[in-house]
JSON list of C-alpha atoms in Angstrom, two decimals:
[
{"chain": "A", "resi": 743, "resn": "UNK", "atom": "CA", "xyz": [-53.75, -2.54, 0.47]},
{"chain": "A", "resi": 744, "resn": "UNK", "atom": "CA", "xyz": [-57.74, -3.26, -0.55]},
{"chain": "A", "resi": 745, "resn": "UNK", "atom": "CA", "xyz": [-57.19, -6.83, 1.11]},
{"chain": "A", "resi": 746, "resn": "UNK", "atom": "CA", "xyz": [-56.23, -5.31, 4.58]},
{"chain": "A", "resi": 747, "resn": "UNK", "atom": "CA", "xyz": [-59.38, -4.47, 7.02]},
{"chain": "A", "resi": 748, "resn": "UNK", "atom": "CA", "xyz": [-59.18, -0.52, 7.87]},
{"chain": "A", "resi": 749, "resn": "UNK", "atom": "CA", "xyz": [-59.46, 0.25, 11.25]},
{"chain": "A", "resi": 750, "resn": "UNK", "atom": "CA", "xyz": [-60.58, 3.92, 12.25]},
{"chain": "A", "resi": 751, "resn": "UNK", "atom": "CA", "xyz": [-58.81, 4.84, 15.23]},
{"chain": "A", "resi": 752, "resn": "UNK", "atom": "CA", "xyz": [-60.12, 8.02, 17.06]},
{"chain": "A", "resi": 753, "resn": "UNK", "atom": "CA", "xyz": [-58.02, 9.37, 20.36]},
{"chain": "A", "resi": 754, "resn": "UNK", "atom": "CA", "xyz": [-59.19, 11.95, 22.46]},
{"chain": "A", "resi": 755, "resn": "UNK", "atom": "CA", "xyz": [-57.27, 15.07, 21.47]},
{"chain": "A", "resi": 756, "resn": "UNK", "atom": "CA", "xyz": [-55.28, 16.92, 24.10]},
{"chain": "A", "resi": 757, "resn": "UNK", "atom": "CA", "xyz": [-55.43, 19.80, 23.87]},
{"chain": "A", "resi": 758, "resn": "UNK", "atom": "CA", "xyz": [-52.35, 22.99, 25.28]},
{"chain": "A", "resi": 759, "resn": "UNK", "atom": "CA", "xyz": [-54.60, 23.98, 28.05]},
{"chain": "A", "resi": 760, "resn": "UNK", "atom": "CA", "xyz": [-55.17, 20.44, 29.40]},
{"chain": "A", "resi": 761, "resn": "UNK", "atom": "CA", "xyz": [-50.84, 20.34, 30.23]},
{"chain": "A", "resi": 762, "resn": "UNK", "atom": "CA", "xyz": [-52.31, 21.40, 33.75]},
{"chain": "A", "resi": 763, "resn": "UNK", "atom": "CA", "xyz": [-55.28, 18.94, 34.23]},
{"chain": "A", "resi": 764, "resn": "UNK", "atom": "CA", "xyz": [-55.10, 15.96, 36.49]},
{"chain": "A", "resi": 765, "resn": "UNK", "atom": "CA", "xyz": [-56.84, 13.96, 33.39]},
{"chain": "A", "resi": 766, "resn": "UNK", "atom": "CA", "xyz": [-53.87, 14.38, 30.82]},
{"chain": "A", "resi": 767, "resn": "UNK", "atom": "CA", "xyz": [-52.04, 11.47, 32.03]},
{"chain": "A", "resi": 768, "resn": "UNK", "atom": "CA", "xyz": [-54.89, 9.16, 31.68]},
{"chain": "A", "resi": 769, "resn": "UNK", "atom": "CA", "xyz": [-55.79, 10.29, 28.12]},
{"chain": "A", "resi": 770, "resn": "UNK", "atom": "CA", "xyz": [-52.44, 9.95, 27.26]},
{"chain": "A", "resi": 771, "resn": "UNK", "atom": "CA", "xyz": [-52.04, 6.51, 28.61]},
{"chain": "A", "resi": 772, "resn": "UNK", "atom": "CA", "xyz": [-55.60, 5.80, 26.86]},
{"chain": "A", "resi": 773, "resn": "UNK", "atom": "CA", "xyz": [-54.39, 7.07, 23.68]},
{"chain": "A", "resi": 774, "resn": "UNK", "atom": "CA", "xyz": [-50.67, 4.96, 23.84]},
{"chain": "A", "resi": 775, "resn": "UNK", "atom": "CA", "xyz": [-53.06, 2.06, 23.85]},
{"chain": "A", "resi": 776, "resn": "UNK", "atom": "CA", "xyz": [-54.23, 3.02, 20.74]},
{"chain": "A", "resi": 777, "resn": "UNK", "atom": "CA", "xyz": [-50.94, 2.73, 19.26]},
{"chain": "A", "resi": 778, "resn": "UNK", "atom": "CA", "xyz": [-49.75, 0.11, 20.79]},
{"chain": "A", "resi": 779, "resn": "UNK", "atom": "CA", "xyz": [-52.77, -1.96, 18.93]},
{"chain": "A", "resi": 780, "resn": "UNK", "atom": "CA", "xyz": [-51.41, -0.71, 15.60]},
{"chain": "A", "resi": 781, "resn": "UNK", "atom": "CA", "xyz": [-48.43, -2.27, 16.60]},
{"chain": "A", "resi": 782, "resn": "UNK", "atom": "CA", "xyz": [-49.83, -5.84, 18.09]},
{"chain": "A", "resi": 783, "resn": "UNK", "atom": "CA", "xyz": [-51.97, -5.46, 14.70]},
{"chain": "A", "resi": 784, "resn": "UNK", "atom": "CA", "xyz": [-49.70, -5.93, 11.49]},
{"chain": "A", "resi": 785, "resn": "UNK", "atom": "CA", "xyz": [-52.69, -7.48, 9.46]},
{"chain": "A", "resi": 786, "resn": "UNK", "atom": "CA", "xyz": [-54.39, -4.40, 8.94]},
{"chain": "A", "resi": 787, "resn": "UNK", "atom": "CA", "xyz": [-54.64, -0.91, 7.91]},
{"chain": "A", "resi": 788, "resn": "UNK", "atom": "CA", "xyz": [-55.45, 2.03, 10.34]},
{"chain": "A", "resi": 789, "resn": "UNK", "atom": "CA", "xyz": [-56.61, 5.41, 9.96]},
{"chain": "A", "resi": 790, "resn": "UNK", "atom": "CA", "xyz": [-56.08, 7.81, 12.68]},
{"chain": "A", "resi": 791, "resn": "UNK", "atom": "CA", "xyz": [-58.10, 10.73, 13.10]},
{"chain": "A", "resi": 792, "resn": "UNK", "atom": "CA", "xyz": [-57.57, 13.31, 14.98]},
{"chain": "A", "resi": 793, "resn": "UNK", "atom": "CA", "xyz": [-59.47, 15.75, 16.61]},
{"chain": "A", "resi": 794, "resn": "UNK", "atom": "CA", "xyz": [-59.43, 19.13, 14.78]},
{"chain": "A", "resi": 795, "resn": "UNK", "atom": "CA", "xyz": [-58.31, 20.60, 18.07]},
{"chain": "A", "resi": 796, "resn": "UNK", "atom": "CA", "xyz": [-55.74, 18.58, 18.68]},
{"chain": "A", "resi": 797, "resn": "UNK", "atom": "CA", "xyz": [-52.35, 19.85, 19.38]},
{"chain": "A", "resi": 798, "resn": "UNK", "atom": "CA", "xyz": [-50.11, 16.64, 19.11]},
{"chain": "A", "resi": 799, "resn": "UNK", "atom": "CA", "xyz": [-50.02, 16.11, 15.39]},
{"chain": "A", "resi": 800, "resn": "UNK", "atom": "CA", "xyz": [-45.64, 15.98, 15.46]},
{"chain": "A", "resi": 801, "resn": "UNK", "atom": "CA", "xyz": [-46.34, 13.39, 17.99]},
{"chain": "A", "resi": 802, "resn": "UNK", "atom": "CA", "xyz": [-48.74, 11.02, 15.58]},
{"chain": "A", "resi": 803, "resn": "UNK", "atom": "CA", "xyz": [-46.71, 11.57, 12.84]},
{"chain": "A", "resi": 804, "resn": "UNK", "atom": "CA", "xyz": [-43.03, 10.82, 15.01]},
{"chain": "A", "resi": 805, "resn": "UNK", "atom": "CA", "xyz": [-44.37, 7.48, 16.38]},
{"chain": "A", "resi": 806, "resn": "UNK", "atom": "CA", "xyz": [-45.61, 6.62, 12.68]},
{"chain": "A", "resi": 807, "resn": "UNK", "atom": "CA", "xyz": [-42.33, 6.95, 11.27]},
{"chain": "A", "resi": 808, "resn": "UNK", "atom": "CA", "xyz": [-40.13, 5.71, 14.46]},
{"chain": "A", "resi": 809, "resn": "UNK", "atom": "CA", "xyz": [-42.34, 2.37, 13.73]},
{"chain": "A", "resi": 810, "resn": "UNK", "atom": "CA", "xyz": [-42.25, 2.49, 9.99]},
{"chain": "A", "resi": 811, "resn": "UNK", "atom": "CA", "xyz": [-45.59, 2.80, 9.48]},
{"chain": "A", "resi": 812, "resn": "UNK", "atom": "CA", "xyz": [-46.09, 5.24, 6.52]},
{"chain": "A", "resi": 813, "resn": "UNK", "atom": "CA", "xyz": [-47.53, 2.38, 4.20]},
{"chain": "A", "resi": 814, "resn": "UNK", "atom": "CA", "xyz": [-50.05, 0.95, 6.33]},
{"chain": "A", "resi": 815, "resn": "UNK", "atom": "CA", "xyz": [-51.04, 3.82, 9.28]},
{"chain": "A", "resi": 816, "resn": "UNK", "atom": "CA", "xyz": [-52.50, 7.49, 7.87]},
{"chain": "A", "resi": 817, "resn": "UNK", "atom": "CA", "xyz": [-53.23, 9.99, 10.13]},
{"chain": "A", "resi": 818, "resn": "UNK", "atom": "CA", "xyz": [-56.02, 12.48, 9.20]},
{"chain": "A", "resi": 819, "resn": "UNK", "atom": "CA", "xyz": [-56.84, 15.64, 10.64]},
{"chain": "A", "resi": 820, "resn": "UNK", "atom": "CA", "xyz": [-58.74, 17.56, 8.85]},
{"chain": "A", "resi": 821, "resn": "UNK", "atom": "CA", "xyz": [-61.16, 15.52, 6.63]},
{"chain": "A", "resi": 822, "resn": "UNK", "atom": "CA", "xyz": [-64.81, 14.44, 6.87]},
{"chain": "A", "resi": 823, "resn": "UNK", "atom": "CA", "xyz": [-65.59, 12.58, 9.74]},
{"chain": "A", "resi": 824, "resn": "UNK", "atom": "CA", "xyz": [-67.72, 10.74, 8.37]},
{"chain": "A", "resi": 825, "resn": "UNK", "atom": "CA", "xyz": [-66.80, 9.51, 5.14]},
{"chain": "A", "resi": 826, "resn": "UNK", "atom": "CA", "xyz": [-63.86, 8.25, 6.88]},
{"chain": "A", "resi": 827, "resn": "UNK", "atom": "CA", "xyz": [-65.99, 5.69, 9.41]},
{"chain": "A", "resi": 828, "resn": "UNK", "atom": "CA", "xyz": [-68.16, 4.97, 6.20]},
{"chain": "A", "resi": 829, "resn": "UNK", "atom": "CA", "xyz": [-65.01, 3.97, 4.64]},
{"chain": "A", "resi": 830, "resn": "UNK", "atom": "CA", "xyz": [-63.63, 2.01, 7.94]},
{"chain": "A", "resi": 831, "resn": "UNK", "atom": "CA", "xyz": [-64.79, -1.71, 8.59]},
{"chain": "A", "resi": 832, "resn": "UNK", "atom": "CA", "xyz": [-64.58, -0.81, 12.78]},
{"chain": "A", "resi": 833, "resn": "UNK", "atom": "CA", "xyz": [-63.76, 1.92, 14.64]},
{"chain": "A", "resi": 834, "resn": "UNK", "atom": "CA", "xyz": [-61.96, 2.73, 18.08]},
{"chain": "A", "resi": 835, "resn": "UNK", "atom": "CA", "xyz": [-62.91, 5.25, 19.96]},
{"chain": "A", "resi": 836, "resn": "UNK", "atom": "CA", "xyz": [-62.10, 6.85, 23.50]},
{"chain": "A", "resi": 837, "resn": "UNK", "atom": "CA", "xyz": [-64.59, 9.35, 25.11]},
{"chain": "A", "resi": 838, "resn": "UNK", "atom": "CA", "xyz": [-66.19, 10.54, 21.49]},
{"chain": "A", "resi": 839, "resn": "UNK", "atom": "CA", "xyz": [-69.42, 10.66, 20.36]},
{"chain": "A", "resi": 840, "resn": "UNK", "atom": "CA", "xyz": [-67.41, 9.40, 17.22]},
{"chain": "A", "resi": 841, "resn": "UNK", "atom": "CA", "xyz": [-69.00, 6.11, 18.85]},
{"chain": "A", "resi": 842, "resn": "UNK", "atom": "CA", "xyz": [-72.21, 7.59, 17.88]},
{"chain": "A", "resi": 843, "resn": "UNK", "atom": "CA", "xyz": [-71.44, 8.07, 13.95]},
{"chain": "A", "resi": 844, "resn": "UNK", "atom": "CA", "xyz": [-69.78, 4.54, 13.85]},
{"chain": "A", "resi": 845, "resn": "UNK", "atom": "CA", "xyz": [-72.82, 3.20, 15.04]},
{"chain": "A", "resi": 846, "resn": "UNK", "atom": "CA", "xyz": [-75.63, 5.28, 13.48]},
{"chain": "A", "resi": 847, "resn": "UNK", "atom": "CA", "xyz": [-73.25, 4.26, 9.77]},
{"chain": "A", "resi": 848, "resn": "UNK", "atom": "CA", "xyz": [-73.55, 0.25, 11.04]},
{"chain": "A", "resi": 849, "resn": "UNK", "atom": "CA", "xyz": [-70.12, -0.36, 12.13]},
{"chain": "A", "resi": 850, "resn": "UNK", "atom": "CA", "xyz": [-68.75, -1.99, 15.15]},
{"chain": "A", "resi": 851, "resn": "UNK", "atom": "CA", "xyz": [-67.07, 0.56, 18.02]},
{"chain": "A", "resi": 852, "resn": "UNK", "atom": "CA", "xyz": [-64.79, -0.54, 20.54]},
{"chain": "A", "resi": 853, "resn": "UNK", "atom": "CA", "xyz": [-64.94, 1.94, 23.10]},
{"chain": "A", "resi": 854, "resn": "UNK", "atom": "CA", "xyz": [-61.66, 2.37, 25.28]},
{"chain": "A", "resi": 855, "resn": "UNK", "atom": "CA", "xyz": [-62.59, 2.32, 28.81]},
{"chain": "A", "resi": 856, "resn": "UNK", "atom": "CA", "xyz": [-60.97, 3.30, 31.96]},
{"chain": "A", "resi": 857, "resn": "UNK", "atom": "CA", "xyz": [-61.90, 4.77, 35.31]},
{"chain": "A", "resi": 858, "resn": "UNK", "atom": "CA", "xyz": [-62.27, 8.33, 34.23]},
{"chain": "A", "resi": 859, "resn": "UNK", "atom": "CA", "xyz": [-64.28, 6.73, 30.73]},
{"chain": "A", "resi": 860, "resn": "UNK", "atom": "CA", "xyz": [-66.37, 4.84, 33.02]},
{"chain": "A", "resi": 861, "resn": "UNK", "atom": "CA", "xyz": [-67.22, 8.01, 35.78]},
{"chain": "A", "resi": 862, "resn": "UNK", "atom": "CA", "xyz": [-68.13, 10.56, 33.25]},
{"chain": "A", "resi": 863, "resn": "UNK", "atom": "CA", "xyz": [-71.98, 10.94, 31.90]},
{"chain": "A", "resi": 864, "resn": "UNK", "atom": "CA", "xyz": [-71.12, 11.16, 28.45]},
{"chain": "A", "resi": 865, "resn": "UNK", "atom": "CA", "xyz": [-72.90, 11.88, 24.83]},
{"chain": "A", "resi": 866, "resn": "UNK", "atom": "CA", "xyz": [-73.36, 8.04, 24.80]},
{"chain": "A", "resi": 867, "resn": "UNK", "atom": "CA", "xyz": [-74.88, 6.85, 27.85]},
{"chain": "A", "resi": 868, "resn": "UNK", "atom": "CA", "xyz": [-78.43, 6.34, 26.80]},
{"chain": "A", "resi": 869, "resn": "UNK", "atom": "CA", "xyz": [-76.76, 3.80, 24.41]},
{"chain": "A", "resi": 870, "resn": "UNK", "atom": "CA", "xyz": [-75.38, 1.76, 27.48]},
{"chain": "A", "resi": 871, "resn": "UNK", "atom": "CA", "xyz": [-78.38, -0.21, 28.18]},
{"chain": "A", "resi": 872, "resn": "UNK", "atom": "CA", "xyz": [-78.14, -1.80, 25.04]},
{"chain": "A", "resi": 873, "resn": "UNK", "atom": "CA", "xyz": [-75.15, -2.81, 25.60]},
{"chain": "A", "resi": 874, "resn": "UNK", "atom": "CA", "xyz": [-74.01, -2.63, 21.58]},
{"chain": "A", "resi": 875, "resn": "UNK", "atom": "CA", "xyz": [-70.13, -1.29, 21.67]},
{"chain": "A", "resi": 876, "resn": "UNK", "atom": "CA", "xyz": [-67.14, -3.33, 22.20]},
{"chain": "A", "resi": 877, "resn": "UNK", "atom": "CA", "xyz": [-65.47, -2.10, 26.05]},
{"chain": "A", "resi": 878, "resn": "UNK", "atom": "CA", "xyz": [-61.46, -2.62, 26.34]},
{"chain": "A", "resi": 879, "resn": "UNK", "atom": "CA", "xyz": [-60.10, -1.82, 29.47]},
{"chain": "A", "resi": 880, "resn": "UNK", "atom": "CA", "xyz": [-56.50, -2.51, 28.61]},
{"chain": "A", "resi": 881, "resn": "UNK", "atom": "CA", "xyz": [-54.44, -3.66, 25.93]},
{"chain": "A", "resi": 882, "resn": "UNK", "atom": "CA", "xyz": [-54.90, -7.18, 25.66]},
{"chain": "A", "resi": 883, "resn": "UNK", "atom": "CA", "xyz": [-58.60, -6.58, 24.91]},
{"chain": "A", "resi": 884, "resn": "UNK", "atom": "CA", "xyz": [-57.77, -4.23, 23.18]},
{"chain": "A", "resi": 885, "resn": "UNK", "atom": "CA", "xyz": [-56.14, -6.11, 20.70]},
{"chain": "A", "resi": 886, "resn": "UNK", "atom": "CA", "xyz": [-58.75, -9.24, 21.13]},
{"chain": "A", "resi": 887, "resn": "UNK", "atom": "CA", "xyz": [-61.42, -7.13, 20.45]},
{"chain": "A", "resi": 888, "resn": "UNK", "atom": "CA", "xyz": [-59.72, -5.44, 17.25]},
{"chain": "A", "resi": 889, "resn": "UNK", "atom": "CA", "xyz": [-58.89, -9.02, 16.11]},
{"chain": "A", "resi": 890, "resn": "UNK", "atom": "CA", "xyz": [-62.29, -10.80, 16.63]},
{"chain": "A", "resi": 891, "resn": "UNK", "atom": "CA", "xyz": [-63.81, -8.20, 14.15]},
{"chain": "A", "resi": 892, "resn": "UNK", "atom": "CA", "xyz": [-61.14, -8.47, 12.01]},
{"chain": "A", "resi": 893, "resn": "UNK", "atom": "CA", "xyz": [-62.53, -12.19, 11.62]},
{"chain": "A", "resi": 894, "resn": "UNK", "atom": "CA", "xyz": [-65.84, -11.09, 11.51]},
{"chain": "A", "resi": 895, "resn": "UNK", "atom": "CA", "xyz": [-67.00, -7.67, 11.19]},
{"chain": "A", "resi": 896, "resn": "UNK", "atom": "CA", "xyz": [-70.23, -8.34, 10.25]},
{"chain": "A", "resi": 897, "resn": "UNK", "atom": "CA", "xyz": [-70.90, -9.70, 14.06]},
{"chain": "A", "resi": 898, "resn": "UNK", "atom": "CA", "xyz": [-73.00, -6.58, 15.65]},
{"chain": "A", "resi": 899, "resn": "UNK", "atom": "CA", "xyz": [-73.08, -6.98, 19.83]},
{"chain": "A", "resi": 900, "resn": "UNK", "atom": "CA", "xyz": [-75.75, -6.55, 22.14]},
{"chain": "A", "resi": 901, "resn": "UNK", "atom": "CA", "xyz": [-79.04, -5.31, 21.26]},
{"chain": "A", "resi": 902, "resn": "UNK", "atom": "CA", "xyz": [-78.47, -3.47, 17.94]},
{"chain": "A", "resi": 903, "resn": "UNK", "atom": "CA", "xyz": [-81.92, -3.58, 16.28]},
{"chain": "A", "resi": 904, "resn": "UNK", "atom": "CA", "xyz": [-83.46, -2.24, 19.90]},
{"chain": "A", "resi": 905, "resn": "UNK", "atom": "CA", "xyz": [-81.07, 0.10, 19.72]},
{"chain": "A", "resi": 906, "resn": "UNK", "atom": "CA", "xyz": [-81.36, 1.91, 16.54]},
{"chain": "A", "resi": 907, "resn": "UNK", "atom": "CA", "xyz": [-85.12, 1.95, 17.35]},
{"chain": "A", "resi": 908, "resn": "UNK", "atom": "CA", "xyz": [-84.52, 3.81, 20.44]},
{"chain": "A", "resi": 909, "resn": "UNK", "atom": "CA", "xyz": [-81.94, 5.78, 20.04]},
{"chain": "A", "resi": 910, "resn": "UNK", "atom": "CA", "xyz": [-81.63, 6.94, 16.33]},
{"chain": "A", "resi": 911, "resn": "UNK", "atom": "CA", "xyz": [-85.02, 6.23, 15.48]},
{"chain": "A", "resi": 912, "resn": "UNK", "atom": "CA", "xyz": [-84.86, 3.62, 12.72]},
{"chain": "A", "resi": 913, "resn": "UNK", "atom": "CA", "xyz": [-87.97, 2.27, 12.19]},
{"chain": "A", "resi": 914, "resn": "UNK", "atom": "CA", "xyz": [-89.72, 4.72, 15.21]},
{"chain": "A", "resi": 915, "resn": "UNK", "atom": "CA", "xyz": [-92.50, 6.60, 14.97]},
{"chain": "A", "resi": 916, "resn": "UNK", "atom": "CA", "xyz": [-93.78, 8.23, 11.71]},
{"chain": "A", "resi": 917, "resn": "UNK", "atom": "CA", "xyz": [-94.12, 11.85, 11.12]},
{"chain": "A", "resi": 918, "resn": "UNK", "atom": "CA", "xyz": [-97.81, 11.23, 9.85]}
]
């Protein structure tokens, strides 16, 4: 529907070998919040992408029809990153640098955050100081965030001009 937002959702894949690891539970429950947001979220349209090495696809596709979501959720695999955040209005994220693209192409992120989010030095921490992507820490703001940009998407947090400056060096330092 071209009068529906889209919404680029990104989880963190999971992956056979990480059935073991002490951090499966928490990107799953990171990853269910995801959803549930689709859910809490009827006026729009979502994309999910996965991770090419993600091993859950059956799962994605399962909770998409259990919900009845065919006509307003796809889920993408194995398509070009990013002409699909060029086509989004936002994205969500947890632990990608996917946050990275979103940005670098002008769109809001809403980064999922949790304890083992917040703990690890990831691909985007010289971004923190700026201070420029949406943090959710549950579901509620979760869904808060996702529908404050849906009102205005145009709205760009923190320090964003500083920010490409720094970090992606828009406007920096010639090559002359």
């Amino acid at each position: 529907d071209p009068k529906k937002q889209l919404i680029l959702m990104a989880p963190h894949p999971i992956y056979k070998h990480l059935d073991a690891y002490f951090f499966r539970n928490t990107i799953e429950k990171a990853n269910e919040r995801m959803l549930k947001a689709i859910l809490l979220c009827p006026e729009a349209q979502f994309v999910i992408k996965l991770h090419p090495g993600d091993t859950h696809d059956e799962y994605y596709e399962t909770w998409r029809q259990k919900n009845n979501l065919e006509n307003r959720v796809a889920i993408v695999k194995n398509y070009d990153s990013l002409k699909l955040a060029k086509a989004a209005d936002f994205l969500v994220v947890y632990l990608s640098t996917y946050a990275i693209d979103g940005f670098a192409l002008n769109k809001n992120v809403i980064c999922i955050n949790d304890d083992l989010s917040s703990s690890l030095k990831d691909e985007y921490d010289e971004f923190r100081e700026f201070d420029i992507f949406y943090k959710s820490y549950d579901e509620k703001e979760l869904v808060e965030a996702i529908r404050s940009l849906q009102k205005n998407p145009k709205i760009q947090k923190g320090r964003w001009q500083e920010a490409g400056k720094e970090c992606l060096n828009q406007g920096g330092v010639s090559a002359t």
